[in-house]
XYZ file of C-alpha atoms in Angstrom:
552
model
C 75.190 -31.521 23.541
C 77.895 -33.879 23.207
C 78.489 -35.100 26.848
C 76.428 -34.588 29.986
C 76.607 -36.012 33.665
C 74.102 -36.669 36.291
C 74.134 -38.397 39.712
C 70.836 -40.201 39.878
C 69.088 -40.603 43.297
C 65.818 -42.011 44.439
C 63.314 -40.404 46.645
C 59.904 -42.358 46.634
C 60.218 -45.963 45.604
C 58.025 -46.763 42.661
C 55.976 -50.004 43.694
C 56.253 -52.026 40.493
C 59.985 -52.567 40.149
C 61.236 -56.387 39.907
C 64.843 -57.554 40.402
C 66.747 -57.320 37.263
C 67.917 -60.635 35.942
C 71.535 -61.491 35.529
C 72.734 -60.536 32.206
C 74.230 -63.641 30.100
C 77.834 -63.812 29.708
C 79.033 -61.689 26.734
C 80.509 -63.170 23.694
C 83.269 -60.869 22.682
C 83.529 -62.335 19.346
C 79.855 -62.015 18.508
C 78.705 -59.479 15.879
C 78.146 -56.253 17.811
C 74.582 -55.746 16.978
C 73.430 -59.475 17.267
C 72.560 -59.010 20.967
C 70.560 -55.654 20.743
C 66.751 -56.065 21.452
C 63.986 -54.002 20.574
C 61.148 -53.366 23.075
C 58.017 -53.591 20.798
C 56.827 -57.025 21.694
C 57.055 -56.686 25.603
C 55.292 -53.310 25.235
C 52.388 -54.674 23.234
C 51.842 -57.341 25.935
C 52.019 -54.627 28.653
C 49.220 -52.755 26.844
C 47.006 -55.669 27.009
C 47.493 -56.121 30.661
C 47.014 -52.543 31.529
C 43.888 -52.478 29.684
C 42.534 -55.192 31.799
C 43.512 -53.427 34.990
C 41.609 -50.294 33.833
C 38.488 -52.337 33.344
C 38.859 -53.710 36.854
C 39.245 -50.112 38.135
C 36.200 -48.835 36.146
C 34.115 -51.602 37.603
C 35.452 -51.242 41.311
C 35.205 -47.399 41.701
C 33.593 -44.291 39.990
C 35.279 -42.540 37.110
C 36.499 -39.620 39.632
C 38.437 -42.286 41.847
C 39.958 -44.161 39.093
C 43.503 -43.141 40.212
C 42.977 -44.405 43.730
C 41.452 -47.403 42.467
C 44.507 -47.863 40.068
C 46.831 -47.502 42.971
C 44.928 -50.406 45.109
C 45.137 -52.613 42.215
C 48.897 -52.308 41.550
C 50.975 -55.040 43.083
C 54.415 -54.695 44.818
C 57.492 -55.834 42.909
C 60.144 -57.978 44.430
C 62.906 -55.201 44.300
C 60.591 -52.547 45.401
C 59.337 -54.610 48.242
C 62.900 -55.613 49.671
C 63.925 -51.965 49.144
C 61.092 -50.430 51.263
C 61.798 -53.217 53.975
C 65.556 -51.898 54.055
C 64.480 -48.257 54.398
C 61.887 -49.075 57.044
C 64.579 -50.956 58.923
C 66.434 -47.526 59.380
C 63.307 -45.677 60.874
C 62.327 -45.035 64.404
C 59.257 -46.428 66.123
C 57.415 -43.156 65.839
C 57.883 -42.963 62.004
C 56.874 -46.394 61.427
C 53.675 -45.709 63.623
C 52.969 -42.806 61.564
C 53.072 -44.980 58.441
C 50.687 -47.409 60.005
C 48.247 -44.580 60.780
C 48.390 -43.362 57.233
C 47.889 -46.830 55.644
C 44.786 -47.599 57.902
C 43.410 -44.071 56.890
C 44.043 -44.612 53.091
C 42.316 -48.092 53.257
C 39.323 -46.515 54.968
C 39.335 -43.790 52.203
C 39.261 -46.336 49.520
C 36.433 -48.348 51.056
C 34.496 -45.038 51.575
C 35.421 -44.209 47.861
C 36.998 -41.030 49.016
C 39.670 -39.300 46.714
C 43.287 -39.694 47.938
C 45.985 -37.102 47.461
C 48.743 -39.370 47.972
C 50.401 -40.977 44.993
C 50.616 -44.744 44.485
C 54.304 -44.634 45.515
C 53.577 -42.796 48.869
C 50.544 -45.153 49.505
C 52.689 -48.195 48.915
C 55.562 -46.665 51.162
C 53.116 -46.462 54.134
C 51.617 -49.726 53.567
C 55.117 -51.266 53.421
C 56.418 -49.599 56.443
C 53.406 -50.591 58.442
C 53.834 -54.283 57.315
C 57.494 -53.922 58.598
C 56.197 -52.545 62.013
C 53.597 -55.402 62.294
C 55.949 -58.048 61.440
C 58.600 -56.817 63.909
C 56.271 -56.871 66.639
C 54.998 -60.300 65.728
C 58.641 -61.595 66.003
C 59.393 -59.669 69.161
C 56.182 -61.119 70.820
C 56.995 -64.760 69.724
C 60.535 -64.237 71.142
C 59.060 -62.720 74.524
C 56.632 -65.640 74.876
C 59.470 -68.171 74.423
C 61.613 -66.459 77.209
C 58.975 -66.092 79.593
C 58.932 -68.162 82.807
C 56.737 -68.285 85.983
C 58.626 -66.722 88.804
C 57.993 -69.532 91.194
C 58.942 -72.222 88.715
C 55.796 -74.242 89.260
C 53.117 -72.178 87.721
C 51.962 -72.060 84.150
C 53.707 -69.829 81.335
C 51.949 -67.336 79.235
C 49.331 -68.694 76.692
C 50.816 -69.684 73.258
C 50.123 -66.547 70.986
C 47.702 -67.383 68.166
C 49.403 -65.539 65.141
C 49.019 -65.800 61.486
C 52.172 -66.186 59.384
C 54.364 -63.164 58.616
C 52.880 -60.726 56.096
C 54.460 -60.663 52.724
C 53.442 -57.790 50.693
C 55.294 -58.593 47.543
C 53.225 -59.504 44.546
C 49.907 -58.431 46.179
C 47.614 -55.594 45.230
C 47.942 -52.706 47.611
C 43.978 -52.630 48.542
C 44.110 -56.400 49.291
C 47.219 -55.988 51.172
C 45.965 -53.243 53.460
C 42.746 -55.045 54.223
C 44.676 -58.163 55.196
C 46.861 -55.827 57.332
C 44.043 -54.843 59.404
C 43.236 -58.375 60.301
C 47.094 -59.085 60.790
C 47.418 -56.024 63.218
C 44.461 -57.011 65.133
C 45.759 -60.699 65.537
C 48.918 -59.218 66.794
C 47.084 -56.943 69.204
C 44.870 -59.712 70.832
C 48.228 -61.695 71.152
C 50.018 -58.975 72.815
C 47.000 -58.421 75.004
C 46.979 -62.013 76.219
C 50.759 -61.865 76.697
C 50.579 -58.396 78.643
C 47.678 -59.817 80.866
C 49.967 -62.712 81.902
C 52.933 -60.336 82.495
C 50.752 -58.043 84.577
C 49.479 -61.016 86.662
C 53.340 -62.071 87.179
C 53.942 -58.486 88.157
C 51.267 -58.284 90.804
C 52.189 -61.584 92.224
C 55.624 -60.134 92.702
C 54.141 -57.056 94.508
C 52.124 -59.433 96.730
C 54.954 -61.302 97.882
C 57.295 -58.307 98.308
C 54.597 -56.169 99.998
C 54.134 -55.316 103.758
C 54.788 -58.847 105.048
C 55.433 -57.855 108.568
C 51.853 -56.275 108.816
C 48.873 -58.103 110.247
C 46.753 -60.304 107.936
C 44.159 -57.579 107.784
C 46.759 -55.121 106.509
C 48.110 -57.727 104.090
C 44.672 -58.305 102.695
C 44.135 -54.702 102.303
C 47.469 -54.322 100.289
C 46.609 -57.229 98.139
C 43.198 -55.669 97.432
C 44.948 -52.481 96.356
C 47.189 -54.170 93.980
C 44.412 -56.262 92.349
C 42.156 -53.189 91.997
C 45.008 -51.476 89.909
C 45.677 -54.594 87.742
C 43.221 -53.644 84.920
C 44.574 -50.100 84.863
C 48.060 -51.268 84.212
C 47.053 -53.572 81.338
C 44.774 -50.986 79.773
C 47.048 -48.262 79.966
C 50.191 -50.304 78.433
C 47.944 -51.513 75.416
C 46.798 -48.011 74.822
C 50.453 -46.778 74.585
C 51.226 -49.376 72.089
C 48.518 -48.331 69.640
C 49.889 -46.626 66.351
C 48.153 -43.298 67.084
C 49.857 -43.119 70.601
C 53.312 -44.022 69.203
C 52.863 -41.519 66.451
C 52.138 -38.864 68.814
C 55.230 -39.729 70.893
C 53.365 -39.526 74.121
C 55.503 -39.404 77.269
C 55.074 -42.469 79.434
C 52.993 -42.142 82.587
C 55.190 -40.953 85.455
C 54.510 -42.493 88.945
C 52.886 -40.019 91.449
C 54.807 -38.033 93.983
C 54.377 -38.087 97.642
C 52.129 -35.285 98.942
C 51.415 -33.433 102.405
C 48.144 -35.223 102.941
C 49.834 -38.695 103.188
C 51.904 -37.757 106.333
C 51.046 -39.959 109.256
C 48.241 -41.603 107.459
C 49.392 -45.189 106.831
C 46.232 -45.897 104.584
C 47.055 -42.873 102.504
C 50.758 -44.131 102.141
C 49.531 -47.510 101.119
C 47.313 -46.045 98.350
C 49.983 -43.801 96.994
C 52.433 -46.757 97.100
C 49.921 -48.749 95.238
C 49.617 -46.145 92.622
C 53.255 -45.727 92.180
C 53.806 -49.353 91.620
C 50.500 -49.335 89.132
C 52.623 -47.007 86.983
C 55.103 -50.184 86.307
C 55.621 -51.304 82.884
C 54.189 -54.842 82.663
C 57.552 -56.043 81.285
C 59.635 -54.550 84.186
C 62.207 -56.836 85.655
C 60.842 -58.718 88.521
C 64.040 -57.892 90.629
C 63.362 -54.205 90.450
C 59.515 -54.702 91.011
C 60.636 -56.262 94.134
C 62.760 -53.514 95.282
C 59.957 -50.991 94.605
C 57.366 -52.984 96.441
C 59.679 -53.395 99.513
C 60.256 -49.615 99.634
C 56.545 -48.907 99.623
C 56.166 -51.630 102.502
C 58.840 -49.771 104.443
C 57.090 -46.394 103.789
C 53.809 -47.740 105.235
C 55.484 -49.060 108.308
C 57.056 -45.680 109.102
C 54.188 -43.492 108.053
C 52.748 -43.008 111.565
C 56.116 -42.192 113.508
C 58.347 -41.049 110.809
C 56.708 -39.345 107.969
C 59.931 -37.972 106.707
C 61.284 -41.401 106.263
C 58.391 -42.695 104.905
C 58.457 -40.110 102.227
C 61.987 -41.015 101.553
C 61.087 -44.744 100.935
C 58.313 -43.485 98.654
C 60.740 -41.516 96.682
C 62.850 -44.653 96.369
C 59.968 -46.836 95.054
C 59.299 -44.072 92.520
C 62.774 -44.084 91.253
C 62.786 -47.817 91.079
C 59.869 -47.794 88.845
C 61.130 -45.087 86.475
C 64.035 -47.070 86.261
C 62.333 -50.341 85.569
C 59.926 -48.638 83.070
C 63.087 -47.020 81.220
C 64.605 -50.424 80.796
C 61.648 -52.220 79.998
C 60.848 -49.679 76.946
C 64.218 -49.754 75.815
C 64.233 -53.534 75.732
C 61.252 -53.726 73.937
C 62.250 -51.145 71.386
C 65.635 -53.046 70.796
C 63.968 -56.179 70.270
C 61.380 -54.827 67.707
C 64.437 -53.016 65.964
C 66.376 -56.292 66.026
C 63.324 -58.083 64.307
C 62.973 -55.665 61.550
C 66.839 -55.841 60.991
C 66.872 -59.585 60.904
C 63.942 -59.487 58.405
C 65.708 -57.268 56.115
C 69.153 -58.988 56.482
C 67.891 -62.597 55.791
C 65.592 -61.808 52.780
C 66.642 -63.407 49.588
C 66.582 -62.225 45.910
C 64.522 -64.348 43.374
C 66.261 -67.214 41.756
C 68.127 -65.959 38.327
C 68.859 -62.621 39.722
C 71.964 -61.319 41.299
C 72.301 -62.541 45.118
C 72.205 -59.918 47.724
C 75.087 -59.224 50.228
C 74.884 -61.411 53.201
C 75.965 -60.551 56.791
C 76.036 -63.568 59.008
C 78.232 -61.757 61.575
C 75.431 -59.253 61.943
C 72.566 -61.943 61.993
C 73.852 -63.876 64.901
C 73.671 -61.187 67.673
C 70.204 -60.329 66.450
C 69.065 -63.879 66.883
C 70.719 -64.057 70.235
C 69.050 -60.820 71.321
C 65.680 -62.297 70.299
C 66.319 -65.747 71.722
C 67.950 -65.049 74.925
C 67.279 -61.495 75.683
C 71.162 -60.643 75.490
C 71.755 -57.088 74.461
C 74.136 -56.059 71.691
C 77.577 -54.673 72.351
C 78.512 -51.514 70.567
C 80.601 -53.464 68.277
C 77.845 -55.751 67.300
C 75.461 -52.925 66.749
C 77.930 -51.502 64.544
C 78.208 -54.750 62.568
C 74.424 -54.664 62.198
C 74.251 -50.977 61.097
C 77.081 -51.794 58.445
C 75.299 -54.986 57.040
C 71.943 -53.165 56.682
C 73.518 -50.010 55.266
C 75.642 -51.987 52.557
C 72.654 -54.321 51.704
C 70.428 -51.079 51.276
C 73.199 -49.410 49.165
C 73.417 -52.365 46.970
C 69.550 -52.367 46.633
C 69.436 -48.805 45.623
C 71.957 -49.239 43.062
C 69.985 -52.030 41.566
C 66.856 -49.941 41.489
C 68.576 -46.976 39.934
C 69.847 -49.346 37.141
C 66.483 -50.811 36.733
C 64.738 -47.399 36.526
C 67.190 -45.849 34.179
C 66.472 -48.653 31.885
C 62.735 -48.077 32.184
C 63.465 -44.413 31.436
C 65.196 -45.080 28.205
C 62.599 -47.417 27.211
C 59.740 -45.004 27.999
C 61.654 -42.388 25.954
C 61.676 -44.705 23.096
C 58.039 -45.554 23.668
C 56.992 -41.976 23.625
C 59.149 -40.628 20.960
C 60.168 -43.534 18.594
C 63.154 -45.340 17.872
C 64.633 -48.502 19.128
C 66.385 -49.097 22.687
C 68.940 -51.429 24.126
C 70.828 -52.160 27.151
C 74.364 -53.563 27.746
C 76.727 -54.209 30.680
C 80.314 -53.692 29.383
C 83.349 -54.542 31.703
C 83.878 -51.558 34.201
C 80.266 -50.075 33.618
C 77.239 -50.936 35.808
C 74.932 -50.289 32.732
C 74.990 -48.736 29.351
C 71.864 -47.676 27.627
C 71.685 -46.947 24.016
C 68.589 -45.022 22.250
C 68.211 -43.968 18.508
C 65.604 -41.138 18.571
C 63.253 -41.307 15.597
C 65.086 -40.102 12.424
C 68.667 -40.424 13.843
C 69.465 -43.949 12.744
C 71.336 -45.589 11.681
C 74.398 -43.388 12.268
C 73.674 -41.381 15.366
C 72.118 -42.268 18.802
C 72.224 -41.322 22.655
C 74.149 -43.429 24.971
C 73.855 -43.088 28.612
C 76.525 -45.094 30.805
C 76.356 -45.618 34.668
C 79.732 -45.848 36.388
C 80.126 -45.992 40.114
C 76.903 -44.126 40.538
C 77.579 -41.346 37.873
C 75.410 -41.265 34.791
C 77.195 -39.903 31.601
C 75.040 -39.325 28.563
C 76.780 -38.750 25.124
C 75.777 -37.995 21.570
C 77.113 -40.968 19.442
C 78.166 -41.543 15.930
C 78.814 -44.919 14.210
C 82.359 -45.286 13.603
C 85.869 -45.177 15.022
C 87.931 -42.141 15.943
C 89.485 -40.133 13.295
C 89.023 -37.054 11.100
C 85.336 -36.372 10.175
C 84.168 -34.943 6.920
C 82.530 -31.452 7.054
C 79.132 -32.751 6.092
C 79.536 -35.428 8.831
C 80.355 -32.863 11.340
C 77.534 -30.773 10.481
C 75.168 -33.722 11.121
C 76.920 -34.359 14.405
C 76.260 -30.652 15.489
C 72.623 -30.985 14.553
C 72.151 -34.229 16.517
C 74.122 -32.608 19.555
C 71.563 -29.520 19.241
C 68.666 -31.952 19.353
C 70.316 -33.984 22.143
C 69.665 -31.116 24.493
C 65.922 -31.499 24.271
C 66.311 -35.322 24.530
C 68.289 -34.901 27.812
C 65.670 -32.481 29.284
C 63.042 -35.231 28.339
C 65.152 -37.862 29.826
C 65.268 -35.848 33.230
C 61.562 -35.438 33.220
C 60.721 -39.064 32.614
C 63.423 -39.865 35.378
C 61.542 -37.877 37.903
C 58.232 -39.350 36.867
C 59.897 -42.687 37.780
C 61.120 -41.486 41.108
C 64.645 -40.642 40.347
C 65.985 -37.310 41.254
C 68.493 -36.192 38.417
C 69.917 -32.859 37.084
C 71.934 -33.289 34.042
C 75.128 -31.131 33.867
C 76.431 -30.389 30.293
C 80.145 -31.021 30.192
C 80.650 -30.683 26.376
C 78.689 -29.002 23.774
C 80.110 -29.985 20.508
C 81.248 -33.052 18.641
C 79.772 -36.465 18.873
C 81.568 -39.468 20.251
C 82.605 -42.445 18.197
C 81.194 -45.940 19.054
C 79.370 -49.143 18.018
C 75.662 -49.018 18.416
C 74.377 -51.990 20.662
C 77.863 -53.649 21.322
C 77.745 -56.256 23.909
C 74.069 -55.920 24.222
C 71.729 -58.307 26.070
C 67.855 -58.716 25.935
C 66.019 -55.654 27.505
C 63.613 -58.008 29.305
C 66.534 -59.276 31.082
C 67.818 -55.874 32.172
C 64.288 -54.722 33.454
C 63.197 -58.127 35.053
C 60.095 -59.971 35.041
C 56.928 -57.890 35.490
C 58.167 -54.738 34.039
C 55.694 -53.160 31.649
C 56.385 -50.789 28.662
C 54.829 -49.884 25.331
C 55.683 -48.690 21.925
C 53.992 -46.049 19.889
C 52.479 -48.648 17.651
C 50.337 -50.137 20.411
C 48.539 -46.846 21.211
C 49.439 -44.570 18.221
C 50.467 -41.304 19.743
C 52.782 -40.606 22.735
C 51.268 -41.801 25.982
C 50.226 -39.459 28.799
C 52.383 -38.377 31.749
C 52.265 -40.481 34.566
C 52.881 -40.170 38.248
C 55.619 -41.715 40.517
C 54.944 -45.292 40.691
C 52.177 -45.518 38.233
C 53.378 -48.021 35.719
C 50.002 -48.263 33.784
C 50.362 -47.304 30.064
């Protein structure tokens, strides 16, 4: 093989990937090989760290559960964490709820020392999505509390939510994060319950005031009793619908009951049915619509005896008001939690000494306004937000692909021998050079990433010009060997979560070039926290690994 091309894409995000450090300025007048870096030293250090982790695993779980234990011990890298947050921001409420259910079940399996079928990357994805969901609910809840006001203006507002700081998964072991997530979600649930209890109280007050005010005191007291009896049901039903399992199942909201024949000419029955219709209200329903629904119920009760048809019509109006109020409340709640997730992703910053992330202040402003004032986004503002999130996510995915391609080349060097280095020449996102064992110093493999396309070529040292027959014979031998090396490249790439099929474009003749030109330190290319090894620190080639498993 002389030249091949591939379009690397990512599926699951490997958890341990850090932000690549910015490459130092290239000295165009430096000796070409002066900047090339070998990977042995960093690999030897990685081997030591991995050995320590393996010891912890054997102490924590039985031999048959070491794989699950290793996943629980693995910490989330900075780039992996932001990338997962961006992916979560693009998902629906139902998908995030499913992730929360999976993360909780996987933590229970770990605590019961039960084997897990999910890979480390899959477990981390579920946990990271669950964290985004919980943080978004926390932010939206605080915004609701800040906007809440007593309808009469003289009463007390809702209790201040007792909430911990937002949960940050980066740098934390998976097992510890999931355990903390359980406590965090419980704190959010309690705070939501307290806020919702206050909202239900405000709701029933509005129902009382807008009820059948023209009836006698006894009838008025009966109405208040009917409403109070249903207060706990309103609260319980709403909190149950907010549980991850209910959201995962996509349960339809409770529909208010319809008028039946047995309510005709029975004022008490009409009152009970009206109270049941109002009890189907969402606790965050707009007070203005609640007043309209309660007033319709009151009119139905007044006309029940002498005009049953008119009473049924008023009950139908009340039912429609409740349905509209619930639809708007659910949409507003979903939009606020969506906005919280978008804002969290758009305001994340890259670590120091790394490439800054694209910013979108025009997209942040309407999100902040929505949370602070409850003002919905216009279609143009929503487009701005979606564009900002997509651009940032695309940028992060490109960084991730670069980091993982560098790790692929490093892994090949570790398994099969030979030095590897990384460069960033002008016009290329990344250039990787690997000299397989026995190829040096005159031949090597080069992989160059340009605008998302990875081109892999067999290289020889020198400039363009006529090659001697014996040189061309060696070139052809290296090109034939390169086919096997490219297959190995694709296998390792898939292990690291990159989907990549290499298409051979040219089968004969190596390309001229200078090995290691414009190279920079491989540690800088990969970022802090990336682990690697060489054959020298373990002897033979390492075992195969699953996606996201960076242990050596």
